[in-house]
Short mmCIF file of C-alpha atoms and ligand atoms in Angstrom, two decimals:
data_model
loop_
_atom_site.label_atom_id
_atom_site.label_comp_id
_atom_site.label_asym_id
_atom_site.label_seq_id
_atom_site.Cartn_x
_atom_site.Cartn_y
_atom_site.Cartn_z
CA MET A 17 -24.89 14.40 16.67
CA GLU A 18 -21.20 13.67 15.86
CA ALA A 19 -20.22 13.88 12.52
CA LYS A 20 -20.44 10.14 10.12
CA PRO A 21 -17.61 9.00 9.42
CA LEU A 22 -16.50 9.68 5.65
CA LEU A 23 -15.76 6.29 3.91
CA TRP A 24 -13.39 5.49 0.90
CA ILE A 25 -13.48 1.86 -0.85
CA VAL A 26 -10.05 1.89 -2.36
CA ILE A 27 -10.12 -0.72 -5.59
CA PRO A 28 -7.15 -1.50 -7.68
CA CYS A 29 -7.90 -2.31 -11.14
CA TYR A 30 -5.44 -3.96 -14.18
CA ASN A 31 -7.11 -4.89 -17.22
CA GLU A 32 -10.48 -5.13 -15.65
CA GLU A 33 -13.18 -4.35 -18.16
CA LYS A 34 -14.89 -7.50 -18.02
CA VAL A 35 -15.32 -7.74 -14.35
CA LEU A 36 -15.86 -3.72 -13.57
CA PRO A 37 -18.88 -3.15 -15.16
CA LEU A 38 -20.26 -5.86 -13.23
CA THR A 39 -18.61 -5.36 -9.34
CA ALA A 40 -18.66 -1.62 -9.60
CA PRO A 41 -22.26 -1.65 -8.78
CA MET A 42 -21.76 -3.72 -6.23
CA PHE A 43 -19.45 -1.56 -4.19
CA LEU A 44 -21.96 1.91 -5.10
CA GLN A 45 -25.26 -0.06 -3.90
CA LYS A 46 -22.71 -0.78 -0.49
CA ILE A 47 -21.92 2.83 -0.04
CA GLN A 48 -25.66 3.55 -0.20
CA ASP A 49 -26.67 0.85 2.23
CA LEU A 50 -23.97 1.68 4.69
CA VAL A 51 -25.22 5.10 4.45
CA ALA A 52 -28.97 4.45 4.73
CA ALA A 53 -28.10 2.83 7.49
CA GLY A 54 -26.29 5.59 9.26
CA LYS A 55 -23.18 4.51 9.71
CA ILE A 56 -21.14 6.36 7.34
CA SER A 57 -21.50 9.80 5.80
CA ASP A 58 -22.90 10.13 2.03
CA LYS A 59 -19.71 11.78 1.26
CA SER A 60 -18.11 8.42 0.70
CA ARG A 61 -16.88 7.38 -2.62
CA VAL A 62 -15.76 3.82 -4.40
CA CYS A 63 -12.37 4.96 -5.42
CA PHE A 64 -10.94 2.97 -8.69
CA VAL A 65 -7.33 3.62 -9.34
CA ASN A 66 -6.39 2.77 -12.76
CA ASP A 67 -2.81 0.70 -12.46
CA GLY A 68 -2.05 1.30 -16.05
CA SER A 69 -4.55 -1.37 -18.18
CA LYS A 70 -3.86 -1.94 -21.30
CA ASP A 71 -8.06 -2.50 -22.22
CA ARG A 72 -10.56 -0.12 -21.06
CA THR A 73 -10.82 0.10 -17.54
CA TRP A 74 -10.13 3.54 -17.37
CA GLU A 75 -12.37 4.87 -19.71
CA LEU A 76 -15.00 2.61 -17.96
CA ILE A 77 -13.91 3.97 -14.97
CA GLN A 78 -14.39 7.56 -16.04
CA SER A 79 -17.88 6.56 -17.62
CA PHE A 80 -18.69 5.38 -13.55
CA ALA A 81 -17.31 8.82 -12.39
CA ALA A 82 -19.61 10.84 -14.73
CA ARG A 83 -22.30 8.67 -14.10
CA ASP A 84 -22.42 9.04 -10.26
CA GLU A 85 -20.35 11.43 -7.74
CA HIS A 86 -19.77 8.40 -5.47
CA PHE A 87 -17.40 7.05 -8.09
CA ILE A 88 -13.46 8.97 -8.38
CA GLY A 89 -11.12 7.47 -10.44
CA ILE A 90 -6.96 7.58 -10.34
CA SER A 91 -5.13 6.37 -12.97
CA GLN A 92 -1.46 5.58 -12.44
CA SER A 93 0.80 6.52 -15.35
CA ARG A 94 1.92 2.80 -15.66
CA ASN A 95 1.64 -0.76 -14.57
CA ARG A 96 3.52 -0.62 -11.22
CA GLY A 97 1.90 -4.09 -9.53
CA HIS A 98 -0.66 -4.59 -7.45
CA GLN A 99 0.58 -3.13 -3.78
CA ASN A 100 1.50 -0.15 -5.33
CA ALA A 101 -1.89 0.84 -6.81
CA VAL A 102 -3.35 0.29 -3.23
CA LEU A 103 -0.93 2.71 -1.89
CA ALA A 104 -1.56 4.84 -4.76
CA GLY A 105 -4.89 4.62 -3.46
CA LEU A 106 -4.90 5.00 0.30
CA MET A 107 -2.49 7.82 -0.09
CA GLU A 108 -4.60 9.52 -2.14
CA ALA A 109 -7.77 8.87 0.46
CA LYS A 110 -5.90 9.72 3.73
CA ASP A 111 -5.93 13.30 3.66
CA VAL A 112 -9.40 13.56 2.78
CA CYS A 113 -11.51 10.51 4.27
CA ASP A 114 -11.93 9.31 7.97
CA ILE A 115 -11.21 5.73 6.96
CA THR A 116 -10.50 3.80 3.99
CA ILE A 117 -10.84 -0.28 2.67
CA SER A 118 -8.95 -1.35 0.15
CA ILE A 119 -10.41 -3.94 -2.22
CA ASP A 120 -10.06 -6.13 -4.51
CA CYS A 121 -12.23 -5.50 -7.51
CA ASP A 122 -12.82 -9.05 -8.93
CA GLY A 123 -15.73 -9.60 -6.44
CA GLN A 124 -14.09 -12.74 -4.71
CA ASP A 125 -13.59 -10.76 -0.95
CA ASP A 126 -17.51 -10.42 0.29
CA ILE A 127 -18.36 -6.62 0.02
CA ASN A 128 -21.20 -7.72 3.35
CA ALA A 129 -17.72 -8.40 5.34
CA MET A 130 -17.44 -4.20 5.00
CA ASP A 131 -20.42 -3.87 7.67
CA GLN A 132 -18.65 -5.53 10.23
CA MET A 133 -15.33 -3.96 9.79
CA VAL A 134 -17.37 -0.19 9.68
CA ASP A 135 -19.20 -1.42 13.18
CA ALA A 136 -15.40 -2.21 14.40
CA TYR A 137 -14.09 0.59 13.03
CA LEU A 138 -16.96 2.40 15.27
CA ASP A 139 -16.22 0.31 18.06
CA GLY A 140 -12.79 1.67 18.14
CA CYS A 141 -10.76 -0.75 16.34
CA GLU A 142 -8.67 2.06 13.57
CA VAL A 143 -7.28 -1.10 11.50
CA VAL A 144 -9.85 -4.37 10.45
CA TYR A 145 -8.27 -7.23 8.70
CA GLY A 146 -10.57 -9.49 6.57
CA VAL A 147 -9.62 -12.69 6.73
CA ARG A 148 -11.35 -16.07 4.83
CA SER A 149 -12.87 -18.48 6.77
CA LYS A 150 -12.58 -20.82 4.70
CA ARG A 151 -11.52 -21.40 0.48
CA GLU A 152 -13.92 -24.04 -0.45
CA THR A 153 -14.17 -22.13 -4.01
CA ASP A 154 -10.33 -22.56 -4.79
CA THR A 155 -8.67 -25.42 -6.05
CA ALA A 156 -6.81 -28.05 -3.56
CA PHE A 157 -3.69 -26.72 -5.12
CA LYS A 158 -4.83 -22.91 -4.75
CA ARG A 159 -5.32 -23.60 -0.94
CA LEU A 160 -2.29 -25.47 -0.62
CA THR A 161 -0.40 -23.30 -2.11
CA ALA A 162 -1.61 -20.77 -0.62
CA GLU A 163 -1.91 -21.90 2.94
CA GLY A 164 1.60 -22.96 2.50
CA PHE A 165 2.53 -18.96 1.96
CA TYR A 166 1.33 -18.15 5.11
CA HIS A 167 3.31 -20.44 6.56
CA LEU A 168 6.51 -19.93 5.03
CA MET A 169 6.24 -15.78 5.58
CA ASN A 170 5.50 -16.44 8.72
CA TRP A 171 8.78 -18.89 9.49
CA MET A 172 10.50 -16.40 7.86
CA GLY A 173 9.89 -13.73 9.81
CA ALA A 174 7.37 -11.65 8.04
CA GLU A 175 4.57 -11.45 10.32
CA VAL A 176 1.23 -11.49 8.31
CA VAL A 177 -2.32 -12.26 9.23
CA PHE A 178 -3.08 -15.70 8.58
CA ASN A 179 -4.85 -15.75 5.35
CA HIS A 180 -5.69 -12.52 5.37
CA ALA A 181 -4.68 -10.42 1.56
CA ASP A 182 -5.19 -6.95 0.95
CA TYR A 183 -9.04 -6.38 2.12
CA ARG A 184 -8.98 -4.31 5.58
CA LEU A 185 -9.83 -1.52 6.58
CA ILE A 186 -7.61 1.26 7.79
CA SER A 187 -8.36 4.37 9.39
CA ALA A 188 -7.28 7.65 7.92
CA ARG A 189 -5.02 8.29 11.14
CA VAL A 190 -3.03 5.16 10.64
CA LEU A 191 -2.07 5.82 6.89
CA ARG A 192 -1.18 9.25 8.05
CA HIS A 193 1.39 7.59 10.40
CA PHE A 194 2.13 4.36 7.65
CA ALA A 195 2.58 7.54 5.20
CA ASP A 196 5.89 7.62 7.22
CA PHE A 197 6.64 3.78 6.46
CA LYS A 198 9.43 5.18 3.01
CA GLU A 199 10.75 1.98 1.55
CA VAL A 200 9.88 1.76 -2.07
CA ASN A 201 9.77 -2.15 -1.35
CA ILE A 202 6.10 -2.28 -0.17
CA PHE A 203 4.54 -5.20 1.42
CA LEU A 204 1.38 -4.11 2.76
CA ARG A 205 0.24 -7.50 4.35
CA GLY A 206 3.04 -7.55 6.84
CA MET A 207 4.19 -3.65 6.73
CA VAL A 208 -0.20 -2.96 8.18
CA PRO A 209 0.69 -4.34 11.54
CA LEU A 210 3.87 -2.83 12.26
CA VAL A 211 1.78 0.50 12.28
CA GLY A 212 0.33 -0.31 15.50
CA PHE A 213 -3.14 0.42 16.50
CA LYS A 214 -5.85 -1.65 18.31
CA SER A 215 -7.08 -3.87 15.34
CA THR A 216 -9.13 -6.80 15.36
CA SER A 217 -10.41 -9.21 12.10
CA VAL A 218 -13.43 -10.05 10.32
CA TYR A 219 -14.35 -13.46 8.72
CA TYR A 220 -15.76 -14.10 4.91
CA ALA A 221 -15.92 -16.71 2.77
CA ARG A 222 -13.56 -16.09 -0.69
CA ALA A 223 -15.82 -16.63 -3.90
CA GLU A 224 -14.54 -16.86 -7.18
CA ARG A 225 -13.62 -14.22 -9.38
CA ILE A 226 -16.65 -12.80 -11.17
CA ALA A 227 -15.25 -12.70 -14.44
CA GLY A 228 -11.87 -12.62 -16.21
CA GLU A 229 -8.67 -14.13 -15.03
CA SER A 230 -6.27 -14.03 -12.09
CA HIS A 231 -3.02 -11.90 -12.15
CA TYR A 232 -1.54 -14.51 -9.16
CA PRO A 233 -0.76 -17.65 -10.78
CA LEU A 234 1.79 -20.26 -9.03
CA LYS A 235 5.05 -18.45 -10.22
CA LYS A 236 3.90 -14.47 -8.76
CA MET A 237 2.19 -16.28 -5.98
CA LEU A 238 6.22 -17.50 -5.53
CA ALA A 239 7.82 -14.63 -6.03
CA LEU A 240 5.53 -12.34 -3.78
CA ALA A 241 6.33 -14.84 -1.22
CA PHE A 242 9.71 -14.24 -1.54
CA ASP A 243 9.47 -10.57 -1.80
CA GLY A 244 7.47 -10.34 0.78
CA ILE A 245 10.01 -12.33 3.10
CA THR A 246 12.93 -10.43 1.96
CA ARG A 247 11.21 -7.02 1.70
CA LEU A 248 10.05 -7.45 5.63
CA SER A 249 12.49 -9.27 7.20
CA VAL A 250 16.37 -10.10 7.97
CA LYS A 251 15.34 -13.65 8.85
CA PRO A 252 16.21 -15.82 6.16
CA ILE A 253 20.06 -14.31 6.35
CA ARG A 254 20.06 -15.32 9.99
CA ARG A 255 18.32 -18.95 8.59
CA ILE A 256 21.29 -19.26 6.35
CA ALA A 257 23.55 -18.26 8.91
CA GLY A 258 22.67 -20.89 11.04
CA PHE A 259 22.24 -23.43 8.13
CA GLY A 260 25.73 -22.52 7.39
CA ALA A 261 26.78 -23.12 10.74
CA GLY A 262 25.57 -26.79 10.97
CA VAL A 263 27.21 -27.37 7.47
CA SER A 264 30.17 -26.38 8.68
CA VAL A 265 29.38 -28.81 11.50
CA LEU A 266 29.30 -31.68 9.89
CA SER A 267 31.97 -30.72 6.79
CA PHE A 268 34.36 -31.09 10.24
CA ILE A 269 33.10 -34.32 11.43
CA GLY A 270 33.58 -35.53 7.64
CA ILE A 271 37.24 -34.31 8.09
CA LEU A 272 38.06 -36.20 11.24
CA TRP A 273 35.80 -38.90 9.86
CA ALA A 274 38.54 -38.96 6.79
CA ILE A 275 41.82 -38.68 8.33
CA VAL A 276 40.66 -41.47 10.92
CA MET A 277 39.91 -43.78 8.00
CA ALA A 278 42.55 -42.78 6.16
CA PHE A 279 45.44 -43.22 9.38
CA SER A 280 43.53 -46.75 9.91
CA GLY A 281 44.94 -47.52 6.75
CA HIS A 282 41.52 -47.68 4.47
CA VAL A 283 41.90 -46.59 1.62
CA VAL A 284 38.92 -44.95 0.36
CA ALA A 285 38.15 -44.75 -3.44
CA GLY A 286 36.07 -42.22 -2.74
CA TRP A 287 35.21 -40.43 -5.88
CA ALA A 288 31.79 -40.44 -5.12
CA SER A 289 31.45 -38.85 -2.07
CA THR A 290 33.87 -36.18 -2.80
CA VAL A 291 31.80 -35.57 -6.17
CA CYS A 292 29.10 -35.23 -3.48
CA ILE A 293 30.35 -32.89 -0.87
CA VAL A 294 31.50 -30.53 -3.73
CA CYS A 295 28.45 -30.40 -5.52
CA PHE A 296 26.62 -30.36 -2.06
CA MET A 297 28.34 -27.49 -1.29
CA GLY A 298 28.46 -25.56 -4.49
CA GLY A 299 24.58 -26.23 -4.13
CA ILE A 300 24.39 -23.83 -0.93
CA GLN A 301 27.01 -21.34 -1.58
CA LEU A 302 24.44 -20.20 -4.89
CA LEU A 303 21.55 -20.65 -2.89
CA CYS A 304 22.92 -18.66 -0.16
CA LEU A 305 25.05 -16.02 -2.10
CA GLY A 306 21.24 -15.67 -4.69
CA VAL A 307 19.70 -14.68 -0.99
CA ILE A 308 21.86 -11.89 -0.21
CA GLY A 309 22.21 -10.72 -3.62
CA GLU A 310 18.13 -10.45 -3.16
CA TYR A 311 18.78 -7.87 -0.48
CA ILE A 312 21.59 -6.41 -2.18
CA GLY A 313 19.03 -6.03 -4.84
CA LYS A 314 16.65 -4.00 -2.67
CA ILE A 315 18.95 -1.99 -1.05
CA TYR A 316 19.60 -0.82 -4.04
CA MET A 317 16.32 0.10 -5.11
CA GLU A 318 15.91 1.32 -1.67
CA THR A 319 18.67 3.80 -2.05
CA LYS A 320 17.62 5.00 -5.58
CA ALA A 321 14.59 6.14 -3.51
CA ARG A 322 12.11 5.97 -6.40
CA PRO A 323 8.02 7.23 -6.71
CA ARG A 324 6.58 4.37 -5.60
CA TYR A 325 3.79 5.59 -7.58
CA ILE A 326 2.92 8.23 -10.04
CA ILE A 327 -0.78 9.85 -10.54
CA SER A 328 -1.21 10.81 -14.29
CA GLU A 329 -5.02 11.47 -14.21
CA ARG A 330 -8.05 12.07 -11.86
CA THR A 331 -11.26 12.21 -12.47
CA TRP A 332 -11.63 14.54 -9.26
CA GLN A 333 -10.54 17.96 -7.56
CA ASN A 334 -7.72 17.99 -5.42
CA SER A 335 -8.80 21.01 -4.42
CA GLU A 336 -11.69 18.93 -2.00
CA ARG A 337 -8.72 17.71 0.26
CA ARG A 338 -9.05 18.44 3.75
CA TYR A 339 -5.45 18.67 4.56
CA LYS A 340 -2.35 19.48 2.96
CA GLY A 341 -0.73 15.67 1.79
N1 LIG B 415 -3.78 -5.60 -10.02
C1 LIG B 415 -3.44 -4.45 -10.62
N2 LIG B 415 -2.35 -4.29 -10.64
C2 LIG B 415 -1.58 -5.96 -11.51
C3 LIG B 415 -2.35 -6.94 -11.11
C4 LIG B 415 -3.88 -7.04 -10.15
O1 LIG B 415 -4.05 -3.73 -9.38
O2 LIG B 415 -0.26 -5.58 -11.66
C5 LIG B 415 -5.19 -6.07 -9.02
C6 LIG B 415 -6.51 -6.60 -9.95
O3 LIG B 415 -6.93 -5.67 -10.89
C7 LIG B 415 -7.38 -7.00 -8.91
C8 LIG B 415 -6.29 -7.30 -7.61
O4 LIG B 415 -4.98 -6.50 -8.12
O5 LIG B 415 -8.06 -5.81 -8.37
C9 LIG B 415 -5.88 -8.87 -7.17
O6 LIG B 415 -5.48 -9.42 -8.12
P1 LIG B 415 -6.06 -11.09 -8.83
O7 LIG B 415 -7.77 -10.99 -8.86
O8 LIG B 415 -5.63 -10.98 -10.50
O9 LIG B 415 -5.40 -11.90 -7.83
P2 LIG B 415 -5.91 -13.12 -7.09
O10 LIG B 415 -7.27 -12.68 -6.21
O11 LIG B 415 -6.36 -14.34 -7.85
O12 LIG B 415 -4.93 -13.30 -5.98
MG1 LIG B 416 -8.47 -11.77 -7.57
#
């Protein structure tokens, strides 16, 4: 009989002491159910990645690990953000398991979709995206901004799966190729499709956070969209170039118009229009400089090639690793 795949559920946690006691047993139950259904190996694990929490999150993770061998935890040396925390967990997992599923720890993503994800993997898919089918529990405002986010991203050339965040199954094979994507500025949901391999989506309804508060208010979401776009694509620079060309043509027409007016003897008082044009051009130029500056900043960070994550503590032994990482 073929060996059952070994699954790691990778869960980033930042200041989640309120949520973890509620959701950790759910993840364990899911592993046990999948084992009982004969779909995965009993050596499967729930791997919590503590992202430099300031509350008791790490102590909680350690106590889970002491209680049940299916729980393990790794801790980042400081807070580095959601994306880097997920990456740390995936890189930890890639050499010891066959499949990973990354999911947030707040219970918003339906863990029952994992069954379909594993089924899709058993059918030969190496990447399975969890896609939210509806957003009824979100406020209208959150829904509008979140959906606008995906449209903006795609328009700007960052190919992301619509309504898919970071709930996805990735096989260890894909992860080992993913490890060759060395960029420091990471945006996982845009990068994973770039690796390729057979992929599919499963749909689920997104629930409300079980406890605690979102770390992604509008301001951070806008930052994430802007970062995601400039991390993945140079389209904004091209769009700006196109826009610049358009503005130049308009300006040229304006100049012709001014000359014709001047020759035809109409002396234009012209103060208002001059000020408008100067302001407009000034604004556009600053905006363009800002976008270009953003790219230069990213290049600066890339040239430094700082580590993307640093793991300071583990609740498990590295000797369990099957491959050299
Ligand atoms: N998170 C993290 N590091 C951070 C911020 C968030 O690891 O700096 C984790 C957090 O614990 C949660 C997930 O990322 O598991 C998503 O965060 P949240 O639920 O606040 O975002 P939302 O679902 O509201 O977009
Ligand atoms: Mg959440």
